PDB file of C-alpha atoms and ligand atoms in Angstrom:
ATOM      1  CA  MET U   1      21.152  -4.852 -13.168  1.00  0.00           C
ATOM      2  CA  ASN U   2      22.007  -1.366 -12.568  1.00  0.00           C
ATOM      3  CA  LYS U   3      23.884  -1.686  -9.365  1.00  0.00           C
ATOM      4  CA  LYS U   4      25.306   1.867  -9.276  1.00  0.00           C
ATOM      5  CA  GLU U   5      21.735   3.327  -9.572  1.00  0.00           C
ATOM      6  CA  LEU U   6      20.508   1.068  -6.755  1.00  0.00           C
ATOM      7  CA  LEU U   7      23.350   1.896  -4.307  1.00  0.00           C
ATOM      8  CA  ASN U   8      22.749   5.645  -5.055  1.00  0.00           C
ATOM      9  CA  TYR U   9      19.082   5.151  -4.527  1.00  0.00           C
ATOM     10  CA  PHE U  10      19.224   3.480  -1.072  1.00  0.00           C
ATOM     11  CA  ASP U  11      22.237   5.573   0.066  1.00  0.00           C
ATOM     12  CA  SER U  12      20.086   8.734   0.455  1.00  0.00           C
ATOM     13  CA  PRO U  13      16.539   8.006   1.346  1.00  0.00           C
ATOM     14  CA  PRO U  14      14.198  11.157   0.956  1.00  0.00           C
ATOM     15  CA  VAL U  15      13.728  13.190   4.146  1.00  0.00           C
ATOM     16  CA  THR U  16      10.247  13.185   5.200  1.00  0.00           C
ATOM     17  CA  PRO U  17       8.144  15.288   7.788  1.00  0.00           C
ATOM     18  CA  LEU U  18       7.703  14.472  11.265  1.00  0.00           C
ATOM     19  CA  GLN U  19       4.072  15.818  11.659  1.00  0.00           C
ATOM     20  CA  GLU U  20       2.664  16.848  14.930  1.00  0.00           C
ATOM     21  CA  ILE U  21      -0.973  15.816  15.391  1.00  0.00           C
ATOM     22  CA  ASN U  22      -2.865  18.739  17.316  1.00  0.00           C
ATOM     23  CA  ASP U  23      -5.693  17.201  18.607  1.00  0.00           C
ATOM     24  CA  GLU U  24      -7.705  18.141  21.446  1.00  0.00           C
ATOM     25  CA  LEU U  25      -7.592  14.806  23.012  1.00  0.00           C
ATOM     26  CA  PHE U  26      -3.858  15.037  23.394  1.00  0.00           C
ATOM     27  CA  ASN U  27      -4.039  18.494  24.840  1.00  0.00           C
ATOM     28  CA  GLU U  28      -6.476  17.146  27.471  1.00  0.00           C
ATOM     29  CA  LYS U  29      -4.189  14.204  28.371  1.00  0.00           C
ATOM     30  CA  ASN U  30      -1.155  16.443  28.208  1.00  0.00           C
ATOM     31  CA  ILE U  31       0.780  14.264  25.603  1.00  0.00           C
ATOM     32  CA  ARG U  32       1.935  14.931  22.116  1.00  0.00           C
ATOM     33  CA  LEU U  33       1.536  12.702  18.960  1.00  0.00           C
ATOM     34  CA  PHE U  34       3.889  12.812  16.120  1.00  0.00           C
ATOM     35  CA  ILE U  35       3.684  10.850  12.800  1.00  0.00           C
ATOM     36  CA  LYS U  36       6.736  10.153  10.967  1.00  0.00           C
ATOM     37  CA  ARG U  37       5.577  10.552   7.099  1.00  0.00           C
ATOM     38  CA  ASP U  38       7.578   7.843   5.435  1.00  0.00           C
ATOM     39  CA  ASP U  39       4.318   7.277   3.332  1.00  0.00           C
ATOM     40  CA  LEU U  40       5.982  10.147   1.477  1.00  0.00           C
ATOM     41  CA  ILE U  41       9.123   8.380   0.820  1.00  0.00           C
ATOM     42  CA  ASP U  42       8.587   7.222  -2.661  1.00  0.00           C
ATOM     43  CA  ASN U  43       5.301   6.495  -4.514  1.00  0.00           C
ATOM     44  CA  PHE U  44       6.116   2.914  -5.442  1.00  0.00           C
ATOM     45  CA  ILE U  45       8.714   1.826  -2.919  1.00  0.00           C
ATOM     46  CA  ASN U  46       7.209   3.391   0.111  1.00  0.00           C
ATOM     47  CA  GLY U  47       7.086   3.401   3.748  1.00  0.00           C
ATOM     48  CA  ASN U  48       8.644   0.633   5.584  1.00  0.00           C
ATOM     49  CA  LYS U  49       9.140  -1.474   2.379  1.00  0.00           C
ATOM     50  CA  TYR U  50      12.044   0.864   1.422  1.00  0.00           C
ATOM     51  CA  PHE U  51      13.974  -0.099   4.274  1.00  0.00           C
ATOM     52  CA  LYS U  52      12.826  -3.842   4.052  1.00  0.00           C
ATOM     53  CA  LEU U  53      14.061  -4.123   0.509  1.00  0.00           C
ATOM     54  CA  LYS U  54      17.395  -2.046   0.811  1.00  0.00           C
ATOM     55  CA  TYR U  55      19.768  -4.396   2.102  1.00  0.00           C
ATOM     56  CA  ASN U  56      18.177  -7.444   0.241  1.00  0.00           C
ATOM     57  CA  LEU U  57      18.508  -5.692  -2.984  1.00  0.00           C
ATOM     58  CA  ILE U  58      22.247  -4.650  -2.254  1.00  0.00           C
ATOM     59  CA  GLU U  59      22.985  -8.192  -1.378  1.00  0.00           C
ATOM     60  CA  ALA U  60      21.402  -9.881  -4.356  1.00  0.00           C
ATOM     61  CA  ALA U  61      23.285  -7.330  -6.624  1.00  0.00           C
ATOM     62  CA  LYS U  62      26.587  -8.074  -4.727  1.00  0.00           C
ATOM     63  CA  ASP U  63      26.121 -11.844  -5.623  1.00  0.00           C
ATOM     64  CA  ASN U  64      25.059 -11.098  -9.059  1.00  0.00           C
ATOM     65  CA  ILE U  65      21.731 -12.735  -8.890  1.00  0.00           C
ATOM     66  CA  ASN U  66      19.438 -11.333 -11.483  1.00  0.00           C
ATOM     67  CA  THR U  67      16.106 -12.719 -10.258  1.00  0.00           C
ATOM     68  CA  LEU U  68      14.415 -11.966  -7.078  1.00  0.00           C
ATOM     69  CA  LEU U  69      11.494 -14.225  -5.700  1.00  0.00           C
ATOM     70  CA  SER U  70       9.238 -13.512  -2.970  1.00  0.00           C
ATOM     71  CA  PHE U  71       5.913 -14.470  -1.520  1.00  0.00           C
ATOM     72  CA  GLY U  72       2.800 -12.440  -0.751  1.00  0.00           C
ATOM     73  CA  GLY U  73      -1.115 -12.383  -0.830  1.00  0.00           C
ATOM     74  CA  ALA U  74      -2.890 -10.782  -3.658  1.00  0.00           C
ATOM     75  CA  TYR U  75      -3.072  -7.386  -2.106  1.00  0.00           C
ATOM     76  CA  SER U  76       0.586  -7.258  -0.728  1.00  0.00           C
ATOM     77  CA  ASN U  77       2.315  -3.923  -0.627  1.00  0.00           C
ATOM     78  CA  HIS U  78       5.498  -5.772  -0.466  1.00  0.00           C
ATOM     79  CA  ILE U  79       4.923  -7.596  -3.713  1.00  0.00           C
ATOM     80  CA  TYR U  80       4.056  -4.152  -5.164  1.00  0.00           C
ATOM     81  CA  SER U  81       7.182  -2.559  -4.080  1.00  0.00           C
ATOM     82  CA  LEU U  82       9.281  -5.513  -5.048  1.00  0.00           C
ATOM     83  CA  ALA U  83       7.907  -5.581  -8.552  1.00  0.00           C
ATOM     84  CA  PHE U  84       8.471  -1.842  -9.049  1.00  0.00           C
ATOM     85  CA  ALA U  85      12.173  -2.129  -7.669  1.00  0.00           C
ATOM     86  CA  GLY U  86      12.723  -4.960 -10.139  1.00  0.00           C
ATOM     87  CA  LYS U  87      11.801  -2.873 -13.104  1.00  0.00           C
ATOM     88  CA  LYS U  88      13.732   0.344 -11.766  1.00  0.00           C
ATOM     89  CA  PHE U  89      16.942  -1.533 -11.006  1.00  0.00           C
ATOM     90  CA  GLY U  90      16.761  -4.275 -13.619  1.00  0.00           C
ATOM     91  CA  PHE U  91      16.024  -7.588 -11.855  1.00  0.00           C
ATOM     92  CA  LYS U  92      13.649 -10.122 -13.013  1.00  0.00           C
ATOM     93  CA  THR U  93      11.041 -10.606 -10.307  1.00  0.00           C
ATOM     94  CA  ILE U  94       8.851 -13.549  -9.485  1.00  0.00           C
ATOM     95  CA  GLY U  95       5.908 -13.172  -7.079  1.00  0.00           C
ATOM     96  CA  VAL U  96       4.442 -16.274  -5.547  1.00  0.00           C
ATOM     97  CA  ILE U  97       0.902 -15.351  -4.761  1.00  0.00           C
ATOM     98  CA  ARG U  98      -1.271 -17.101  -2.113  1.00  0.00           C
ATOM     99  CA  GLY U  99      -4.321 -18.805  -3.568  1.00  0.00           C
ATOM    100  CA  GLU U 100      -5.736 -19.158  -7.068  1.00  0.00           C
ATOM    101  CA  GLU U 101      -5.248 -16.672  -9.952  1.00  0.00           C
ATOM    102  CA  HIS U 102      -8.383 -14.281 -10.114  1.00  0.00           C
ATOM    103  CA  LEU U 103      -8.778 -12.393 -13.496  1.00  0.00           C
ATOM    104  CA  PRO U 104      -8.965  -9.600 -14.194  1.00  0.00           C
ATOM    105  CA  LEU U 105      -5.883  -8.880 -12.006  1.00  0.00           C
ATOM    106  CA  ASN U 106      -6.573  -6.515  -8.869  1.00  0.00           C
ATOM    107  CA  PRO U 107      -4.875  -3.224  -9.200  1.00  0.00           C
ATOM    108  CA  THR U 108      -1.853  -4.392  -7.004  1.00  0.00           C
ATOM    109  CA  LEU U 109      -0.988  -7.481  -9.071  1.00  0.00           C
ATOM    110  CA  GLN U 110      -1.796  -5.563 -12.404  1.00  0.00           C
ATOM    111  CA  PHE U 111       0.762  -2.876 -11.515  1.00  0.00           C
ATOM    112  CA  ALA U 112       3.134  -5.478 -10.548  1.00  0.00           C
ATOM    113  CA  LYS U 113       2.552  -7.455 -13.841  1.00  0.00           C
ATOM    114  CA  GLU U 114       3.275  -4.157 -15.637  1.00  0.00           C
ATOM    115  CA  CYS U 115       6.380  -3.854 -13.968  1.00  0.00           C
ATOM    116  CA  GLY U 116       7.418  -7.151 -15.373  1.00  0.00           C
ATOM    117  CA  MET U 117       6.775  -9.469 -12.496  1.00  0.00           C
ATOM    118  CA  GLU U 118       5.905 -13.062 -13.194  1.00  0.00           C
ATOM    119  CA  PHE U 119       3.559 -14.813 -10.822  1.00  0.00           C
ATOM    120  CA  TYR U 120       3.046 -18.246  -9.506  1.00  0.00           C
ATOM    121  CA  TYR U 121       0.191 -19.124  -7.633  1.00  0.00           C
ATOM    122  CA  LEU U 122       0.279 -21.466  -4.825  1.00  0.00           C
ATOM    123  CA  SER U 123      -3.015 -23.354  -3.209  1.00  0.00           C
ATOM    124  CA  ARG U 124      -3.552 -21.952   0.315  1.00  0.00           C
ATOM    125  CA  SER U 125      -2.445 -25.334   1.730  1.00  0.00           C
ATOM    126  CA  ASP U 126       0.825 -25.408  -0.283  1.00  0.00           C
ATOM    127  CA  TYR U 127       1.363 -21.885   0.646  1.00  0.00           C
ATOM    128  CA  ARG U 128       1.465 -22.476   4.274  1.00  0.00           C
ATOM    129  CA  LYS U 129       4.487 -24.704   3.507  1.00  0.00           C
ATOM    130  CA  LYS U 130       6.164 -22.404   1.014  1.00  0.00           C
ATOM    131  CA  TYR U 131       9.438 -22.378   2.706  1.00  0.00           C
ATOM    132  CA  SER U 132       9.670 -26.451   2.672  1.00  0.00           C
ATOM    133  CA  ASP U 133      12.322 -28.196   0.830  1.00  0.00           C
ATOM    134  CA  GLU U 134       9.602 -29.542  -1.573  1.00  0.00           C
ATOM    135  CA  ILE U 135       8.107 -26.088  -2.590  1.00  0.00           C
ATOM    136  CA  ILE U 136      11.517 -24.415  -2.897  1.00  0.00           C
ATOM    137  CA  SER U 137      12.844 -26.986  -5.172  1.00  0.00           C
ATOM    138  CA  LEU U 138       9.738 -26.877  -7.245  1.00  0.00           C
ATOM    139  CA  LEU U 139      10.360 -22.959  -7.594  1.00  0.00           C
ATOM    140  CA  HIS U 140      14.054 -23.735  -8.594  1.00  0.00           C
ATOM    141  CA  LYS U 141      12.760 -26.202 -11.177  1.00  0.00           C
ATOM    142  CA  GLU U 142      10.405 -23.452 -12.673  1.00  0.00           C
ATOM    143  CA  PHE U 143      12.795 -20.372 -12.406  1.00  0.00           C
ATOM    144  CA  GLY U 144      16.351 -21.631 -11.940  1.00  0.00           C
ATOM    145  CA  ASP U 145      18.576 -19.535  -9.713  1.00  0.00           C
ATOM    146  CA  PHE U 146      16.817 -16.827  -7.617  1.00  0.00           C
ATOM    147  CA  TYR U 147      17.544 -14.645  -4.591  1.00  0.00           C
ATOM    148  CA  LEU U 148      14.792 -15.421  -1.950  1.00  0.00           C
ATOM    149  CA  ILE U 149      13.091 -12.771  -0.031  1.00  0.00           C
ATOM    150  CA  PRO U 150      10.537 -14.036   2.617  1.00  0.00           C
ATOM    151  CA  GLU U 151       7.016 -12.954   2.733  1.00  0.00           C
ATOM    152  CA  GLY U 152       6.698  -9.367   3.693  1.00  0.00           C
ATOM    153  CA  GLY U 153      10.469  -9.069   3.173  1.00  0.00           C
ATOM    154  CA  SER U 154      11.226  -9.719   6.810  1.00  0.00           C
ATOM    155  CA  ASN U 155      14.552 -11.102   7.233  1.00  0.00           C
ATOM    156  CA  ASN U 156      17.584 -10.035   9.064  1.00  0.00           C
ATOM    157  CA  LEU U 157      18.670  -7.693   6.321  1.00  0.00           C
ATOM    158  CA  ALA U 158      15.298  -6.137   6.586  1.00  0.00           C
ATOM    159  CA  VAL U 159      15.622  -5.528  10.304  1.00  0.00           C
ATOM    160  CA  ASN U 160      18.904  -3.787   9.521  1.00  0.00           C
ATOM    161  CA  GLY U 161      17.110  -1.563   7.160  1.00  0.00           C
ATOM    162  CA  CYS U 162      14.332  -0.911   9.296  1.00  0.00           C
ATOM    163  CA  SER U 163      16.558   0.068  12.378  1.00  0.00           C
ATOM    164  CA  GLU U 164      17.922   2.855  10.269  1.00  0.00           C
ATOM    165  CA  ILE U 165      14.499   4.576  10.317  1.00  0.00           C
ATOM    166  CA  LEU U 166      15.261   5.553  13.937  1.00  0.00           C
ATOM    167  CA  GLN U 167      18.037   7.878  12.856  1.00  0.00           C
ATOM    168  CA  ARG U 168      15.157   9.739  10.754  1.00  0.00           C
ATOM    169  CA  ILE U 169      13.213  10.562  13.946  1.00  0.00           C
ATOM    170  CA  ASP U 170      14.941  13.726  15.328  1.00  0.00           C
ATOM    171  CA  ILE U 171      12.930  14.273  18.332  1.00  0.00           C
ATOM    172  CA  ASP U 172      13.134  12.744  21.627  1.00  0.00           C
ATOM    173  CA  TYR U 173      10.233  10.489  22.180  1.00  0.00           C
ATOM    174  CA  ASN U 174       9.077   8.104  24.946  1.00  0.00           C
ATOM    175  CA  TYR U 175       7.076   5.796  22.844  1.00  0.00           C
ATOM    176  CA  LEU U 176       7.523   4.614  19.190  1.00  0.00           C
ATOM    177  CA  PHE U 177       4.503   2.779  17.508  1.00  0.00           C
ATOM    178  CA  CYS U 178       4.340   0.719  14.136  1.00  0.00           C
ATOM    179  CA  ALA U 179       1.681  -1.469  12.621  1.00  0.00           C
ATOM    180  CA  CYS U 180       2.759  -5.200  12.786  1.00  0.00           C
ATOM    181  CA  GLY U 181       2.308  -7.579   9.842  1.00  0.00           C
ATOM    182  CA  THR U 182       5.251  -9.976  10.012  1.00  0.00           C
ATOM    183  CA  GLY U 183       6.861  -8.027  12.723  1.00  0.00           C
ATOM    184  CA  GLY U 184      10.122  -7.266  10.615  1.00  0.00           C
ATOM    185  CA  THR U 185       9.713  -3.389  10.849  1.00  0.00           C
ATOM    186  CA  LEU U 186       8.909  -3.690  14.822  1.00  0.00           C
ATOM    187  CA  ALA U 187      12.086  -5.764  15.219  1.00  0.00           C
ATOM    188  CA  GLY U 188      14.132  -3.257  13.416  1.00  0.00           C
ATOM    189  CA  PHE U 189      12.784  -0.453  15.653  1.00  0.00           C
ATOM    190  CA  ILE U 190      13.543  -2.610  18.896  1.00  0.00           C
ATOM    191  CA  LYS U 191      17.101  -3.434  17.643  1.00  0.00           C
ATOM    192  CA  GLY U 192      17.979   0.249  17.026  1.00  0.00           C
ATOM    193  CA  ALA U 193      16.223   1.845  19.887  1.00  0.00           C
ATOM    194  CA  ASP U 194      17.615   3.012  23.368  1.00  0.00           C
ATOM    195  CA  SER U 195      16.563   0.686  26.247  1.00  0.00           C
ATOM    196  CA  GLU U 196      14.671   3.657  27.829  1.00  0.00           C
ATOM    197  CA  LYS U 197      12.305   4.123  24.907  1.00  0.00           C
ATOM    198  CA  LYS U 198       8.962   1.891  24.644  1.00  0.00           C
ATOM    199  CA  ILE U 199       8.641   0.284  21.191  1.00  0.00           C
ATOM    200  CA  ILE U 200       5.000  -0.878  20.564  1.00  0.00           C
ATOM    201  CA  GLY U 201       3.405  -2.805  17.650  1.00  0.00           C
ATOM    202  CA  ILE U 202      -0.086  -3.043  16.794  1.00  0.00           C
ATOM    203  CA  ALA U 203      -0.897  -6.245  15.254  1.00  0.00           C
ATOM    204  CA  VAL U 204      -3.283  -6.199  12.416  1.00  0.00           C
ATOM    205  CA  LEU U 205      -3.963  -9.931  12.282  1.00  0.00           C
ATOM    206  CA  LYS U 206      -6.120 -12.152  14.658  1.00  0.00           C
ATOM    207  CA  ASN U 207      -4.502 -14.330  16.989  1.00  0.00           C
ATOM    208  CA  ALA U 208      -1.193 -12.813  16.362  1.00  0.00           C
ATOM    209  CA  SER U 209       0.696 -13.865  19.720  1.00  0.00           C
ATOM    210  CA  PHE U 210       3.023 -15.814  17.473  1.00  0.00           C
ATOM    211  CA  LEU U 211       4.407 -12.457  16.572  1.00  0.00           C
ATOM    212  CA  PHE U 212       6.377 -12.523  19.753  1.00  0.00           C
ATOM    213  CA  ASP U 213       8.278 -15.458  18.738  1.00  0.00           C
ATOM    214  CA  GLU U 214       8.796 -14.013  15.188  1.00  0.00           C
ATOM    215  CA  VAL U 215      10.236 -10.973  16.599  1.00  0.00           C
ATOM    216  CA  LYS U 216      12.485 -12.558  19.179  1.00  0.00           C
ATOM    217  CA  LYS U 217      13.751 -14.785  16.021  1.00  0.00           C
ATOM    218  CA  LEU U 218      14.514 -11.608  14.106  1.00  0.00           C
ATOM    219  CA  LEU U 219      16.239  -9.944  17.237  1.00  0.00           C
ATOM    220  CA  ALA U 220      19.967 -11.061  17.588  1.00  0.00           C
ATOM    221  CA  SER U 221      20.019 -10.274  21.538  1.00  0.00           C
ATOM    222  CA  GLU U 222      17.275  -9.964  24.088  1.00  0.00           C
ATOM    223  CA  LYS U 223      15.461  -6.843  24.550  1.00  0.00           C
ATOM    224  CA  PHE U 224      12.708  -5.881  27.129  1.00  0.00           C
ATOM    225  CA  ASN U 225      11.368  -2.422  25.985  1.00  0.00           C
ATOM    226  CA  TRP U 226       8.959  -3.651  23.777  1.00  0.00           C
ATOM    227  CA  GLU U 227       5.359  -4.842  23.621  1.00  0.00           C
ATOM    228  CA  ILE U 228       2.766  -5.950  20.792  1.00  0.00           C
ATOM    229  CA  LEU U 229      -0.911  -5.234  21.335  1.00  0.00           C
ATOM    230  CA  LEU U 230      -3.186  -7.807  20.107  1.00  0.00           C
ATOM    231  CA  ASP U 231      -6.598  -6.267  20.451  1.00  0.00           C
ATOM    232  CA  TYR U 232      -6.674  -3.759  17.459  1.00  0.00           C
ATOM    233  CA  HIS U 233      -7.055  -6.180  14.592  1.00  0.00           C
ATOM    234  CA  PHE U 234     -10.693  -5.307  13.995  1.00  0.00           C
ATOM    235  CA  GLY U 235     -11.434  -9.005  12.978  1.00  0.00           C
ATOM    236  CA  GLY U 236      -8.375 -10.125  11.301  1.00  0.00           C
ATOM    237  CA  TYR U 237      -5.992  -9.231   8.260  1.00  0.00           C
ATOM    238  CA  ALA U 238      -7.711  -6.837   5.903  1.00  0.00           C
ATOM    239  CA  LYS U 239     -10.772  -6.923   8.079  1.00  0.00           C
ATOM    240  CA  PHE U 240     -12.230  -3.716   9.247  1.00  0.00           C
ATOM    241  CA  ASN U 241     -15.607  -2.150  10.097  1.00  0.00           C
ATOM    242  CA  THR U 242     -17.572   1.101   9.620  1.00  0.00           C
ATOM    243  CA  GLU U 243     -16.152   2.702  12.853  1.00  0.00           C
ATOM    244  CA  LEU U 244     -12.417   2.229  11.620  1.00  0.00           C
ATOM    245  CA  VAL U 245     -13.633   3.762   8.228  1.00  0.00           C
ATOM    246  CA  LYS U 246     -15.249   6.668   9.891  1.00  0.00           C
ATOM    247  CA  PHE U 247     -12.143   7.236  12.033  1.00  0.00           C
ATOM    248  CA  ILE U 248     -10.014   7.169   8.928  1.00  0.00           C
ATOM    249  CA  LYS U 249     -12.102   9.701   6.915  1.00  0.00           C
ATOM    250  CA  SER U 250     -12.292  12.219   9.873  1.00  0.00           C
ATOM    251  CA  PHE U 251      -8.487  11.866  10.734  1.00  0.00           C
ATOM    252  CA  GLU U 252      -7.955  12.761   7.054  1.00  0.00           C
ATOM    253  CA  THR U 253     -10.343  15.548   7.057  1.00  0.00           C
ATOM    254  CA  LYS U 254      -8.806  17.089  10.178  1.00  0.00           C
ATOM    255  CA  PHE U 255      -5.165  16.471   9.715  1.00  0.00           C
ATOM    256  CA  ASN U 256      -4.807  15.996   5.812  1.00  0.00           C
ATOM    257  CA  ILE U 257      -3.019  12.538   6.282  1.00  0.00           C
ATOM    258  CA  GLN U 258      -4.331   9.584   4.540  1.00  0.00           C
ATOM    259  CA  LEU U 259      -4.597   6.193   6.368  1.00  0.00           C
ATOM    260  CA  GLU U 260      -5.730   3.052   5.063  1.00  0.00           C
ATOM    261  CA  PRO U 261      -7.632   0.320   6.983  1.00  0.00           C
ATOM    262  CA  ILE U 262      -5.292  -2.535   6.774  1.00  0.00           C
ATOM    263  CA  TYR U 263      -2.390  -1.235   8.690  1.00  0.00           C
ATOM    264  CA  THR U 264      -2.058   2.511   9.555  1.00  0.00           C
ATOM    265  CA  GLY U 265      -5.641   3.137  10.364  1.00  0.00           C
ATOM    266  CA  LYS U 266      -5.571   0.376  13.008  1.00  0.00           C
ATOM    267  CA  LEU U 267      -2.275   1.832  14.211  1.00  0.00           C
ATOM    268  CA  ILE U 268      -3.545   5.392  14.723  1.00  0.00           C
ATOM    269  CA  TYR U 269      -6.888   4.089  15.897  1.00  0.00           C
ATOM    270  CA  ALA U 270      -5.176   2.090  18.633  1.00  0.00           C
ATOM    271  CA  ILE U 271      -3.077   5.351  19.740  1.00  0.00           C
ATOM    272  CA  TYR U 272      -6.249   7.382  20.255  1.00  0.00           C
ATOM    273  CA  ASP U 273      -7.995   4.498  22.068  1.00  0.00           C
ATOM    274  CA  LEU U 274      -4.975   4.242  24.395  1.00  0.00           C
ATOM    275  CA  ALA U 275      -4.841   7.811  24.982  1.00  0.00           C
ATOM    276  CA  LYS U 276      -8.548   7.850  25.862  1.00  0.00           C
ATOM    277  CA  LYS U 277      -7.867   5.086  28.362  1.00  0.00           C
ATOM    278  CA  ASN U 278      -4.825   7.020  29.986  1.00  0.00           C
ATOM    279  CA  TYR U 279      -2.473   4.599  28.921  1.00  0.00           C
ATOM    280  CA  PHE U 280       0.276   7.324  28.436  1.00  0.00           C
ATOM    281  CA  LYS U 281       1.976   8.945  31.392  1.00  0.00           C
ATOM    282  CA  PRO U 282       1.270  12.949  31.358  1.00  0.00           C
ATOM    283  CA  GLY U 283       4.294  14.488  29.375  1.00  0.00           C
ATOM    284  CA  SER U 284       4.621  11.700  27.207  1.00  0.00           C
ATOM    285  CA  ILE U 285       5.784  12.216  23.568  1.00  0.00           C
ATOM    286  CA  ILE U 286       4.694   9.602  21.065  1.00  0.00           C
ATOM    287  CA  VAL U 287       5.664   8.670  17.613  1.00  0.00           C
ATOM    288  CA  ALA U 288       3.819   6.806  15.099  1.00  0.00           C
ATOM    289  CA  TYR U 289       5.391   5.343  11.876  1.00  0.00           C
ATOM    290  CA  HIS U 290       3.412   5.941   8.881  1.00  0.00           C
ATOM    291  CA  SER U 291       4.485   2.907   6.928  1.00  0.00           C
ATOM    292  CA  GLY U 292       2.739   3.772   3.762  1.00  0.00           C
ATOM    293  CA  GLY U 293       0.691   1.344   1.842  1.00  0.00           C
ATOM    294  CA  LEU U 294      -1.593   3.840   0.352  1.00  0.00           C
ATOM    295  CA  GLN U 295      -1.545   1.902  -3.021  1.00  0.00           C
ATOM    296  CA  GLY U 296      -3.773  -0.623  -1.498  1.00  0.00           C
ATOM    297  CA  LEU U 297      -6.874   1.879  -1.210  1.00  0.00           C
ATOM    298  CA  GLU U 298      -7.398   1.202  -4.934  1.00  0.00           C
ATOM    299  CA  GLY U 299      -8.040  -2.480  -4.587  1.00  0.00           C
ATOM    300  CA  LEU U 300     -10.358  -1.968  -1.664  1.00  0.00           C
ATOM    301  CA  ARG U 301     -12.377   0.811  -3.466  1.00  0.00           C
ATOM    302  CA  GLN U 302     -12.775  -1.560  -6.541  1.00  0.00           C
ATOM    303  CA  ARG U 303     -14.230  -4.186  -4.162  1.00  0.00           C
ATOM    304  CA  ASN U 304     -16.760  -1.391  -2.839  1.00  0.00           C
ATOM    305  CA  LEU U 305     -15.294  -1.894   0.545  1.00  0.00           C
ATOM    306  CA  LEU U 306     -14.467   1.724   1.201  1.00  0.00           C
TER     307      LEU U 306
HETATM  308  C1  PLP G   1       4.048  -4.456   4.939  1.00  0.00           C
HETATM  309  C2  PLP G   1       3.479  -3.298   5.752  1.00  0.00           C
HETATM  310  C3  PLP G   1       3.488  -3.390   7.163  1.00  0.00           C
HETATM  311  C4  PLP G   1       3.862  -4.330   8.037  1.00  0.00           C
HETATM  312  O1  PLP G   1       5.194  -4.566   8.290  1.00  0.00           O
HETATM  313  P1  PLP G   1       5.855  -5.873   8.955  1.00  0.00           P
HETATM  314  O2  PLP G   1       7.348  -5.575   8.788  1.00  0.00           O
HETATM  315  O3  PLP G   1       5.474  -6.972   8.057  1.00  0.00           O
HETATM  316  O4  PLP G   1       5.445  -5.990  10.185  1.00  0.00           O
HETATM  317  C5  PLP G   1       2.882  -2.270   7.931  1.00  0.00           C
HETATM  318  N1  PLP G   1       2.317  -1.172   7.088  1.00  0.00           N
HETATM  319  C6  PLP G   1       2.206  -1.103   5.917  1.00  0.00           C
HETATM  320  C7  PLP G   1       1.655   0.023   5.215  1.00  0.00           C
HETATM  321  C8  PLP G   1       2.825  -2.040   5.135  1.00  0.00           C
HETATM  322  O5  PLP G   1       2.792  -2.285   3.846  1.00  0.00           O
END
C-alpha cells in the first residue's frame, strides 16, 4: 500500500464552492440558501465518502492491514468509493453485498470490480446479522485478516472525518442540512458544530426513527441542537416518484447543479418544502451539503427509472 500518497491525498481535500441558490422563493421568504458543492471533491471518492474514508484508511495503513472489507447494497456509493480508494492506494478490497449476485453487474459493482474489489454476497437474512460473530468469523475464514469498515462507512473515525467538513464552510449560517442514510455524516456535523447552529438530517429511508439512536451512539457527548426529519423519504430508500424527478430536473436547469433522487434530491426538495411552509425565520442563512453520489444516476438510467 502507498501510505505516503494516502496521507498526502487526505491531507489536502480540494477546495469546493459554496454556491448560493438565487431562487425567487427564498427572496420572498427573506432567507438565503447555499449549497456546499462537495460533489466536486473527486469523481470517484466524492462527497461525504471522502471524509468518511479518510481516518479509516489512515488507521488501516498505520496498522499495516492490507485488506479492507465493508458492506453495502448493490448500488452503494460507499462500496464504489472504497473500491476506487483500494485501487488508488494499493489495498485489497472486499465488498460484502446484500442479496444475490445479478449478472451482468450493475454499473456501480462493475466499476468496483474493475478496481479490483472482490465480492461476497450475503442473503438478506444473513445480511441483517452481518456483524454477528458467526458471519464475521465466516468472513475471516474466507478472507483472513482485514480492516472492517461498517456499512456506509459509519463509525467514530468517519464521524471525526465528517466533522472536518464544517471548517470548509466559510459562512456564518443558522441551519446546516444533510441527507441521512446511516447518520454518520450528520453525527460528524453535530459533533463539530457550535451549539447555536441547528443541524438537520433528512432521512432517505422509511421508518427511520432508529436513526436518532444511531446518531446518539456515534456522538461522544450529548448534544441538543439537531433534528432528523423523517417525512421526506418518498416511499423509502432508493424510492422516488415523478414529482421528485421533475424537481431534480428543473433544479438542474435553473442552477446547473446535478442532484440524484436517492439522497441529495430528497434533501433539496425538503428544504424547498420547509421554506414554503415558513419553517425558517426570516433572515435565516441555510447551508445544504451536497454529498455527491452522482455515480448512482447511471444505474438508475440503466433500469429506465430516470
Ligand atoms: C452515503 C451517502 C449519504 C449518506 O450518508 P450517511 O453518513 O450514511 O448518513 C448521503 N448522500 C450521499 C450522496 C451518499 O452517497
